[in-house]
mmCIF file of N, CA and C and ligand atoms in Angstrom:
data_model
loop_
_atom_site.group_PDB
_atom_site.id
_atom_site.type_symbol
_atom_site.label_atom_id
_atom_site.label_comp_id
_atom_site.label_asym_id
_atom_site.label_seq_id
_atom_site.Cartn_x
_atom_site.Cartn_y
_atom_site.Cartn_z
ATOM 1 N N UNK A 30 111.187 119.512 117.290
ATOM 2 C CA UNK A 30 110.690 119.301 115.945
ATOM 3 C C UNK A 30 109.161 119.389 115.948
ATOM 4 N N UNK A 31 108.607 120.246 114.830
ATOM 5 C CA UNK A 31 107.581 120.004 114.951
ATOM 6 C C UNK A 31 106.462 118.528 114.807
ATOM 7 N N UNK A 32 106.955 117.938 113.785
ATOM 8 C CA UNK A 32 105.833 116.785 113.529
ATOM 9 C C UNK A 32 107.210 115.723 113.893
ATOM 10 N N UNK A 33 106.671 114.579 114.197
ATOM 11 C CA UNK A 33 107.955 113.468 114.510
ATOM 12 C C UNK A 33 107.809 112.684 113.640
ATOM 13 N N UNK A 34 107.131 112.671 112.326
ATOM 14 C CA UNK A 34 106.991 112.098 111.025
ATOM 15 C C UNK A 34 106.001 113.226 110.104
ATOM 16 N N UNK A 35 106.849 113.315 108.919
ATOM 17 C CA UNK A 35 105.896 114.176 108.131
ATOM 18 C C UNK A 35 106.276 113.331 106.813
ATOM 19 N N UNK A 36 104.845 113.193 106.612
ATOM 20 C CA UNK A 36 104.828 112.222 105.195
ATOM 21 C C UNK A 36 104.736 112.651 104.075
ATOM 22 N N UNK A 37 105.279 112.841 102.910
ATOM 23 C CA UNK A 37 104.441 113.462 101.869
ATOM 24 C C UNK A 37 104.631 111.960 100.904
ATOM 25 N N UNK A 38 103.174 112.275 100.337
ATOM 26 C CA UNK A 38 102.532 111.410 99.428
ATOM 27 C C UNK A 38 102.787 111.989 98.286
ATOM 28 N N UNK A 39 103.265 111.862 96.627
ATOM 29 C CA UNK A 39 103.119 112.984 95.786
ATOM 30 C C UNK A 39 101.607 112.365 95.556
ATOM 31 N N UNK A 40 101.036 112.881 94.541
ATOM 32 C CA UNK A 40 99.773 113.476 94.362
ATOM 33 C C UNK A 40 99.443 113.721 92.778
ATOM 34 N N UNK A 41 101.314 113.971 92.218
ATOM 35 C CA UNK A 41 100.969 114.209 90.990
ATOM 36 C C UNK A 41 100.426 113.662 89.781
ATOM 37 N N UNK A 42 99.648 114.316 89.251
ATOM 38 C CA UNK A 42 99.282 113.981 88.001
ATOM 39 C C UNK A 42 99.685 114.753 86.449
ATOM 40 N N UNK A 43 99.744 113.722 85.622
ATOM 41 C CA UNK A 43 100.896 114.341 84.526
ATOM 42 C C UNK A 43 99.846 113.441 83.143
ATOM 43 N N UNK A 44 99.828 114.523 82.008
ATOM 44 C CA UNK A 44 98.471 114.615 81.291
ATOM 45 C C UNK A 44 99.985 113.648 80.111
ATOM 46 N N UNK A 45 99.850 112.576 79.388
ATOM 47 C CA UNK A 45 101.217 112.295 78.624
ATOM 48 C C UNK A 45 101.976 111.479 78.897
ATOM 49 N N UNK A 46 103.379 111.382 78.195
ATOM 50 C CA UNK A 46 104.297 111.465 78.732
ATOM 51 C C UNK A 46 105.161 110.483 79.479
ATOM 52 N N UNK A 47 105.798 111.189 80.515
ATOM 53 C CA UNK A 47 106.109 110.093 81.793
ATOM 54 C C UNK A 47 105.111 109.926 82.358
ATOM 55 N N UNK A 48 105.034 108.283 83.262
ATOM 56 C CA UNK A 48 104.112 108.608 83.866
ATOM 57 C C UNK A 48 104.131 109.003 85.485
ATOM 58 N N UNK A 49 102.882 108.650 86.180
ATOM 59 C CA UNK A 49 102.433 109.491 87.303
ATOM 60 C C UNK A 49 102.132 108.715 88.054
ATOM 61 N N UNK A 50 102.090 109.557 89.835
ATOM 62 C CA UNK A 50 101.682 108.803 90.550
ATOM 63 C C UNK A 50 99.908 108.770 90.908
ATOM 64 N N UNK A 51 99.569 110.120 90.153
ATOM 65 C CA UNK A 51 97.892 110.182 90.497
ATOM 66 C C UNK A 51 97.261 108.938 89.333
ATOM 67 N N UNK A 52 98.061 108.685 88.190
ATOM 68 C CA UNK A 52 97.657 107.753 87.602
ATOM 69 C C UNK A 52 97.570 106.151 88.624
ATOM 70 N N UNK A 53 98.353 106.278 89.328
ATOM 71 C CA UNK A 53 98.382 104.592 89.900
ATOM 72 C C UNK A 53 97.689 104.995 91.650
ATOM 73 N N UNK A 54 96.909 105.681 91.469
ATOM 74 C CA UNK A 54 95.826 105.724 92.191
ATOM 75 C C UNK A 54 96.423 106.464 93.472
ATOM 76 N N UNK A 55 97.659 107.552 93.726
ATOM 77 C CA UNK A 55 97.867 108.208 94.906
ATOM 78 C C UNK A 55 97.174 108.580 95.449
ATOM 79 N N UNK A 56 96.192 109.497 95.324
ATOM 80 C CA UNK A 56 95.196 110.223 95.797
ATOM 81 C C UNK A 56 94.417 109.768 96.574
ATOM 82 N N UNK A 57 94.400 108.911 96.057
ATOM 83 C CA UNK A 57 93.154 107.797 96.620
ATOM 84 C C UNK A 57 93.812 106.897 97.999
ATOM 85 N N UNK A 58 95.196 106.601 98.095
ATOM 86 C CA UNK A 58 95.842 106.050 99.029
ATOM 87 C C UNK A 58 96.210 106.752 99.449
ATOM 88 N N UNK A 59 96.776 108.053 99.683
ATOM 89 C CA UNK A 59 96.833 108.949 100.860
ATOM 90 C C UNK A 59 95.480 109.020 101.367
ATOM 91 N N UNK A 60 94.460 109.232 100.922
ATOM 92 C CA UNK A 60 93.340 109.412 101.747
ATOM 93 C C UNK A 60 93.425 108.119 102.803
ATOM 94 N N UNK A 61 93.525 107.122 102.024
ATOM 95 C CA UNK A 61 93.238 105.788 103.381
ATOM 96 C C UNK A 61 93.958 105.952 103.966
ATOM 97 N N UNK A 62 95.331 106.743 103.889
ATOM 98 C CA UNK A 62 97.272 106.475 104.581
ATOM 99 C C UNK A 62 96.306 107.368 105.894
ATOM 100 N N UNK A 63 95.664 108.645 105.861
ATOM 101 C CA UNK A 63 95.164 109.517 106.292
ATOM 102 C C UNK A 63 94.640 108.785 107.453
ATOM 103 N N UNK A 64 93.788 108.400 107.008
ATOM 104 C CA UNK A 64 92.273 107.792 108.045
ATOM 105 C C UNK A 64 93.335 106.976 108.837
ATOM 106 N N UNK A 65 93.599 105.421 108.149
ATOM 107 C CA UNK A 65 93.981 104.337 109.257
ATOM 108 C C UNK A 65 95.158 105.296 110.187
ATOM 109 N N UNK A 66 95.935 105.925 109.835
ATOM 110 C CA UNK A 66 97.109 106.674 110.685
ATOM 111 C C UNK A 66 96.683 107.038 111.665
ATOM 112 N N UNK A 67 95.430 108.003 111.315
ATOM 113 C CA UNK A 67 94.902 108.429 112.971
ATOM 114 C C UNK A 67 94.110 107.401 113.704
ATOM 115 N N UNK A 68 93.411 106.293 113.100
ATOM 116 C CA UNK A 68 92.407 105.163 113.544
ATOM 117 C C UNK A 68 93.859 104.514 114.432
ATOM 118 N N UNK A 69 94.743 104.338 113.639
ATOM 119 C CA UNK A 69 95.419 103.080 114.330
ATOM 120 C C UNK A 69 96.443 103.450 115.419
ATOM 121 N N UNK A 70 96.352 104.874 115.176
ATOM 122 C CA UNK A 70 97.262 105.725 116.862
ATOM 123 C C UNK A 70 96.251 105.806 117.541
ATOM 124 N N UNK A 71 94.933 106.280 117.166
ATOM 125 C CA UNK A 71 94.052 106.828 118.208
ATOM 126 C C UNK A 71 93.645 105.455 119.314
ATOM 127 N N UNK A 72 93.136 104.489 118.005
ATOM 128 C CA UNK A 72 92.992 102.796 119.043
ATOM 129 C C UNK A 72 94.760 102.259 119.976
ATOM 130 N N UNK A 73 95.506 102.864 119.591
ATOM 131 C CA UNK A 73 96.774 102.155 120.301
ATOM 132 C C UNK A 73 97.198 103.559 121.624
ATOM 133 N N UNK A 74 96.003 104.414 121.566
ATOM 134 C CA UNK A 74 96.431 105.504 122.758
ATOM 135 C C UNK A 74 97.682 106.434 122.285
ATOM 136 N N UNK A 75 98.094 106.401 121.148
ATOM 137 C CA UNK A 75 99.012 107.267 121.181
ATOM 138 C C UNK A 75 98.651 109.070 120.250
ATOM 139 N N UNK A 76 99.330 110.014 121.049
ATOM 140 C CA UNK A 76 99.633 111.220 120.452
ATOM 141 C C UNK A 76 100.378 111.375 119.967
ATOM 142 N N UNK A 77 100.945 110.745 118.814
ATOM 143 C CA UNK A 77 101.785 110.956 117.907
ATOM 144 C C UNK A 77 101.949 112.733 116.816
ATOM 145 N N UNK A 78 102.576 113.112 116.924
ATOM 146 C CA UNK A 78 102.741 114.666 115.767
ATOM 147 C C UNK A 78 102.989 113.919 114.654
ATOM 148 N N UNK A 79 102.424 114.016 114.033
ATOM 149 C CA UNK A 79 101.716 112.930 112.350
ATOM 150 C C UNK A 79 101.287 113.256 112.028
ATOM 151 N N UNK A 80 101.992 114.153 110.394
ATOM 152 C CA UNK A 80 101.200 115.096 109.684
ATOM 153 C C UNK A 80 101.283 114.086 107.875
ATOM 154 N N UNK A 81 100.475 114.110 107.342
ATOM 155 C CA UNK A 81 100.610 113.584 106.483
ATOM 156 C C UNK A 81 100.016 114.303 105.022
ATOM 157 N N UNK A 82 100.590 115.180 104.127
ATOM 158 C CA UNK A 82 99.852 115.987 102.846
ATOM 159 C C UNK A 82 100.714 115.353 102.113
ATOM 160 N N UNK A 83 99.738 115.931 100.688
ATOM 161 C CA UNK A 83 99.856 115.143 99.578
ATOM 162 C C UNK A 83 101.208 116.449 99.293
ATOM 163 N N UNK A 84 102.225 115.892 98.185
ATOM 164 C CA UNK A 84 102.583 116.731 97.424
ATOM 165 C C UNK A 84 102.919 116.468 95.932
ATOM 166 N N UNK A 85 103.461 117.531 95.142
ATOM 167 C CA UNK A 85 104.025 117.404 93.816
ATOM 168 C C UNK A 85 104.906 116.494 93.692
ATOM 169 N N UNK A 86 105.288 116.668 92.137
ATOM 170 C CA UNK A 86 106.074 115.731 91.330
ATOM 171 C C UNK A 86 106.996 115.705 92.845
ATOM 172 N N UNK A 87 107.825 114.351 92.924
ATOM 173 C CA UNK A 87 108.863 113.942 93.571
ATOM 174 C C UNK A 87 110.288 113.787 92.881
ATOM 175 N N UNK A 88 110.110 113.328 91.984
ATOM 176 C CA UNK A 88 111.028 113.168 90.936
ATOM 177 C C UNK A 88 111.398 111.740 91.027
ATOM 178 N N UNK A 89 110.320 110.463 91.050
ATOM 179 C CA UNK A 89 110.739 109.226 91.458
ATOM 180 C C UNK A 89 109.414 108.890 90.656
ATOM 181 N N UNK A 90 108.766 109.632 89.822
ATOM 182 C CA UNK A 90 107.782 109.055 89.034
ATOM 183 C C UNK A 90 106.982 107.454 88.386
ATOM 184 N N UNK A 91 108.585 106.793 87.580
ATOM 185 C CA UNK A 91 108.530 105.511 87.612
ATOM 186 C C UNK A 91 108.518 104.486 88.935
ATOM 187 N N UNK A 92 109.196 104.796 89.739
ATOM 188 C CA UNK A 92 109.065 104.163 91.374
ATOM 189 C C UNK A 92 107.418 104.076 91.779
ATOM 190 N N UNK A 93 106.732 105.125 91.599
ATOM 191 C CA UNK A 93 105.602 105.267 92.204
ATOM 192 C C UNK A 93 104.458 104.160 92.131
ATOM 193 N N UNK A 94 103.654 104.571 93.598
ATOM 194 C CA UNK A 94 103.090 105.947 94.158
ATOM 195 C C UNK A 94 104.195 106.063 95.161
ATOM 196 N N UNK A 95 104.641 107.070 94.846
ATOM 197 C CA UNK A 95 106.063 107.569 96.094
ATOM 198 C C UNK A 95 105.729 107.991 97.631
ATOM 199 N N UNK A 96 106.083 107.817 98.624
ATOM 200 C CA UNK A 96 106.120 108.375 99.266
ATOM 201 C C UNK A 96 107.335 108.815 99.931
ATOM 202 N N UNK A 97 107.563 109.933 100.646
ATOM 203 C CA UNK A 97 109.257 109.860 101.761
ATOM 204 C C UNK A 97 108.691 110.590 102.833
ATOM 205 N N UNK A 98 109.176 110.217 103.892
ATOM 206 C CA UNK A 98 108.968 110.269 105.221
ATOM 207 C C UNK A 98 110.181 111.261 105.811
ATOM 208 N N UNK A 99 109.742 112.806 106.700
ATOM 209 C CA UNK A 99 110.598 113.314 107.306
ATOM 210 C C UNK A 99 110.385 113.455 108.606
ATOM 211 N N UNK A 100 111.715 113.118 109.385
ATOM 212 C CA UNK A 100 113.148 113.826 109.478
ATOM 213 C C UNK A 100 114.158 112.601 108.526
ATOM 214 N N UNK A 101 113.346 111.248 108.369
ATOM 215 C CA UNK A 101 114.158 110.709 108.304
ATOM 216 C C UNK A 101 115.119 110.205 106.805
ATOM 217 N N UNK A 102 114.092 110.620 106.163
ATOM 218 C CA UNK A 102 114.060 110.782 104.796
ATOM 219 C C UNK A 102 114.206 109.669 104.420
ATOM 220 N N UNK A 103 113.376 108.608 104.575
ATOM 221 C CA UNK A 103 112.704 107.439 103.998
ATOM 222 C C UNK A 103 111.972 107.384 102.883
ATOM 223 N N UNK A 104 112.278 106.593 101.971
ATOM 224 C CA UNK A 104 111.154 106.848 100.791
ATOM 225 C C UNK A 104 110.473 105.565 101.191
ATOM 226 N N UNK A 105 109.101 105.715 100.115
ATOM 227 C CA UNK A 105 108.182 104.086 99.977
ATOM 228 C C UNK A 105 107.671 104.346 98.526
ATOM 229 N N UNK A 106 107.552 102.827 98.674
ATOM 230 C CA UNK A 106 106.515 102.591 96.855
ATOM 231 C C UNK A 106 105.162 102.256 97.902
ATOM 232 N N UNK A 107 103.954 103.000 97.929
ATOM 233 C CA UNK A 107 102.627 102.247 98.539
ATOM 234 C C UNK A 107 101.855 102.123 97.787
ATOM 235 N N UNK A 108 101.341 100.945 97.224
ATOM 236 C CA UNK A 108 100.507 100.843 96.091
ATOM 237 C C UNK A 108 98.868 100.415 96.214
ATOM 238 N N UNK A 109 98.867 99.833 97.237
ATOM 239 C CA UNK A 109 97.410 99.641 97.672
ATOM 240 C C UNK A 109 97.265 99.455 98.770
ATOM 241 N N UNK A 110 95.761 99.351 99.472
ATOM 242 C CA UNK A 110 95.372 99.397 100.819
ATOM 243 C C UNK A 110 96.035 98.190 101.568
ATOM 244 N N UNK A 111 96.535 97.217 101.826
ATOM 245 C CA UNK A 111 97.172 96.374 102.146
ATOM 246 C C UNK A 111 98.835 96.718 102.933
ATOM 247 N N UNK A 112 99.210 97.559 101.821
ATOM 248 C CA UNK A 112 100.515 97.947 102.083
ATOM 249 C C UNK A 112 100.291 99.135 102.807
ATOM 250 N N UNK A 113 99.078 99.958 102.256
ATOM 251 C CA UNK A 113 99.029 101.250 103.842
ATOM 252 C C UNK A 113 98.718 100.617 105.337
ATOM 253 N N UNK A 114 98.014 99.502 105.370
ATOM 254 C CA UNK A 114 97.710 99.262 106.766
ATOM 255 C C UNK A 114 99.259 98.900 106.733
ATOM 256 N N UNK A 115 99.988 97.943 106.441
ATOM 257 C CA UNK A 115 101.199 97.821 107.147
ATOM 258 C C UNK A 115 101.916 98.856 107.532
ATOM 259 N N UNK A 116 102.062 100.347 106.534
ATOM 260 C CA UNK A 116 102.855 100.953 106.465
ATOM 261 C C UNK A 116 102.410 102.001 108.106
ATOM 262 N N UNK A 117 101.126 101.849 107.945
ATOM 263 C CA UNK A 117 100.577 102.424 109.104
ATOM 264 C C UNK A 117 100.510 102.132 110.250
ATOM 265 N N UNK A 118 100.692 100.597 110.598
ATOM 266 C CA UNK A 118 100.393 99.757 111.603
ATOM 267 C C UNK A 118 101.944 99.856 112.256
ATOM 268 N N UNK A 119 102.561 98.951 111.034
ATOM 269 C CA UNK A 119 104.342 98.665 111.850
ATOM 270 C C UNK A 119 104.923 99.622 111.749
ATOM 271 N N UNK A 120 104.772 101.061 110.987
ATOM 272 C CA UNK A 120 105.774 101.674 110.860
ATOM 273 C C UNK A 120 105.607 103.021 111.501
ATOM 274 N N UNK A 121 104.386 103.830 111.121
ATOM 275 C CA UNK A 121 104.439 105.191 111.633
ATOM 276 C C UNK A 121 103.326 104.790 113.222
ATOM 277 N N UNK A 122 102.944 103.623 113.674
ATOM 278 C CA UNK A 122 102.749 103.048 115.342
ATOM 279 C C UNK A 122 103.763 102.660 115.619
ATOM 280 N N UNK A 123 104.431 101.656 115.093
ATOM 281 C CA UNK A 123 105.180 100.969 115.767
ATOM 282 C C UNK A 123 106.433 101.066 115.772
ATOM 283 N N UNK A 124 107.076 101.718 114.682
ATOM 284 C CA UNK A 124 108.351 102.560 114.420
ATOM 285 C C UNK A 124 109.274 101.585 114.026
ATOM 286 N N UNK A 125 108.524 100.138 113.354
ATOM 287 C CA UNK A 125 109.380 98.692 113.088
ATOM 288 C C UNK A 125 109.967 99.016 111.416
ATOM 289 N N UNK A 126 110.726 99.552 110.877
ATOM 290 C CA UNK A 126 111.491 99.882 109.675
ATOM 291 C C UNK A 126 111.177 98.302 108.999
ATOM 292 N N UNK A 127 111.622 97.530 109.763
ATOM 293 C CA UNK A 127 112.209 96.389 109.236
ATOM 294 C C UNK A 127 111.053 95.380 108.200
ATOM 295 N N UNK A 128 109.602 95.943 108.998
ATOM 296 C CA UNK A 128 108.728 95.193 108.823
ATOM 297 C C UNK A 128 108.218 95.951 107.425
ATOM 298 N N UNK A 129 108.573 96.844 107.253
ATOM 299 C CA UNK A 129 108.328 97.383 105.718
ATOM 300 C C UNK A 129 109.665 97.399 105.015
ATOM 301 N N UNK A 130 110.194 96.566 105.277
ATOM 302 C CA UNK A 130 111.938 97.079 104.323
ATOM 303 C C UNK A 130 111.380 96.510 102.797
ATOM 304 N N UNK A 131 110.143 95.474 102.285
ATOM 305 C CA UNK A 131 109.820 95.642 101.082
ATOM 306 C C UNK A 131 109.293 96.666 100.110
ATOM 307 N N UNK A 132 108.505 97.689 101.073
ATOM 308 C CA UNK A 132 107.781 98.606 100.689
ATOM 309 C C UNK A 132 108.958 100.208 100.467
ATOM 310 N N UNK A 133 110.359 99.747 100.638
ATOM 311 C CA UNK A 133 110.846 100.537 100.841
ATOM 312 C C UNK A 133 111.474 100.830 99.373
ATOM 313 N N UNK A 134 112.058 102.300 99.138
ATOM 314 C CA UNK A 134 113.050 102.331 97.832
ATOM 315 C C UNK A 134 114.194 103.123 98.155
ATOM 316 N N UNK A 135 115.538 103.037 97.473
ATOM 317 C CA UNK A 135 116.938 103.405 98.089
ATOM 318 C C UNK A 135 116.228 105.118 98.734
ATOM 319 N N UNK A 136 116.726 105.100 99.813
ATOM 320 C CA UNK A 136 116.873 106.718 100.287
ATOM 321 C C UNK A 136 117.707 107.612 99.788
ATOM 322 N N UNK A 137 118.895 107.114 98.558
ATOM 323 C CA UNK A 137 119.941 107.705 97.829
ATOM 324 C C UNK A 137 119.172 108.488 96.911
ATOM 325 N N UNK A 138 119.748 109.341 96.600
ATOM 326 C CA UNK A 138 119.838 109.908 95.615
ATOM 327 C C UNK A 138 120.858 109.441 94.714
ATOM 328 N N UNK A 139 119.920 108.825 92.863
ATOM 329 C CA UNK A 139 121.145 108.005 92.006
ATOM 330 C C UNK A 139 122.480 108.677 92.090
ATOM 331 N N UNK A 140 122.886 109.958 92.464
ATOM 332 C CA UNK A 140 123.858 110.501 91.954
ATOM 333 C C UNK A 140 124.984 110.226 93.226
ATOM 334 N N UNK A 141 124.037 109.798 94.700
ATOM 335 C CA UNK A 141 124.985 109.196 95.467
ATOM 336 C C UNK A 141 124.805 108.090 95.371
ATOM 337 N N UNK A 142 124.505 106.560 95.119
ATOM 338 C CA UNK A 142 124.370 105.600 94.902
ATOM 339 C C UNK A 142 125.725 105.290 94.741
ATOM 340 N N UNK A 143 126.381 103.674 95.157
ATOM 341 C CA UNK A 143 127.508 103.302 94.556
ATOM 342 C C UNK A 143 127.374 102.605 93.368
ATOM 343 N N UNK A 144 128.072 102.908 92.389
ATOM 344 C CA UNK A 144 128.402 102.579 91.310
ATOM 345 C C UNK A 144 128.946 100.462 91.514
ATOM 346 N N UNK A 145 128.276 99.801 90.390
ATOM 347 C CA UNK A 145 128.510 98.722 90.391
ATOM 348 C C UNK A 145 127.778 97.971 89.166
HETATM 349 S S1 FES B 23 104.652 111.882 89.564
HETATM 350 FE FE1 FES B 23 105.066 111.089 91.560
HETATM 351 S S2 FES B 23 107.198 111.259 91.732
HETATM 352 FE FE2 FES B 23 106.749 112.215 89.829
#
């Protein structure tokens, strides 16, 4: 595989409407997701393949600022610098799921979701 986490952040911004995740400040938190990711592998010695770009609409708009994480196809709500150091620290160093299971949102898709 090439990257052993590839993050995408959406990025989008939407003029209206529904709203967005560039409205609740994405842009601005991928940049920090950016920095501490490599600060906090580079200080813990690791070479991690950790690619992290912004992308388009996700289609999780209200959820946001979205993120999902591949291979594994993890989503997140990251809303401010607080929650990127964790997300950065325990999760894409330390590979601890558990320690972000708040920051997390269903990995379903509603249409597989169980009904209840
Ligand atoms: S604007 Fe971010 S998921 Fe749609």
């Amino acid at each position: 595989m090439y990257f052993e986490k590839h993050v995408f952040v959406c990025e989008n911004l939407r003029q209206g409407g529904r709203e967005c995740c560039a409205e609740k400040k994405s842009v601005e938190l991928r940049g920090v997701l950016k920095r501490r990711a490599k600060e906090v592998l580079r200080e813990a010695g690791l070479k991690r393949r950790i690619r992290i770009n912004g992308a388009a609409c996700l289609d999780r708009c209200e959820e946001g600022p979205v993120a999902v994480v591949y291979p594994e196809g993890h989503w997140f709500r990251l809303r401010d610098a607080d929650e990127i150091e964790r997300f950065a620290t325990s999760y894409l160093k330390d590979g601890d799921l558990s320690a972000v299971e708040d920051l997390r949102l269903s990995d379903l898709h509603p249409t597989e979701r169980p009904r209840g």
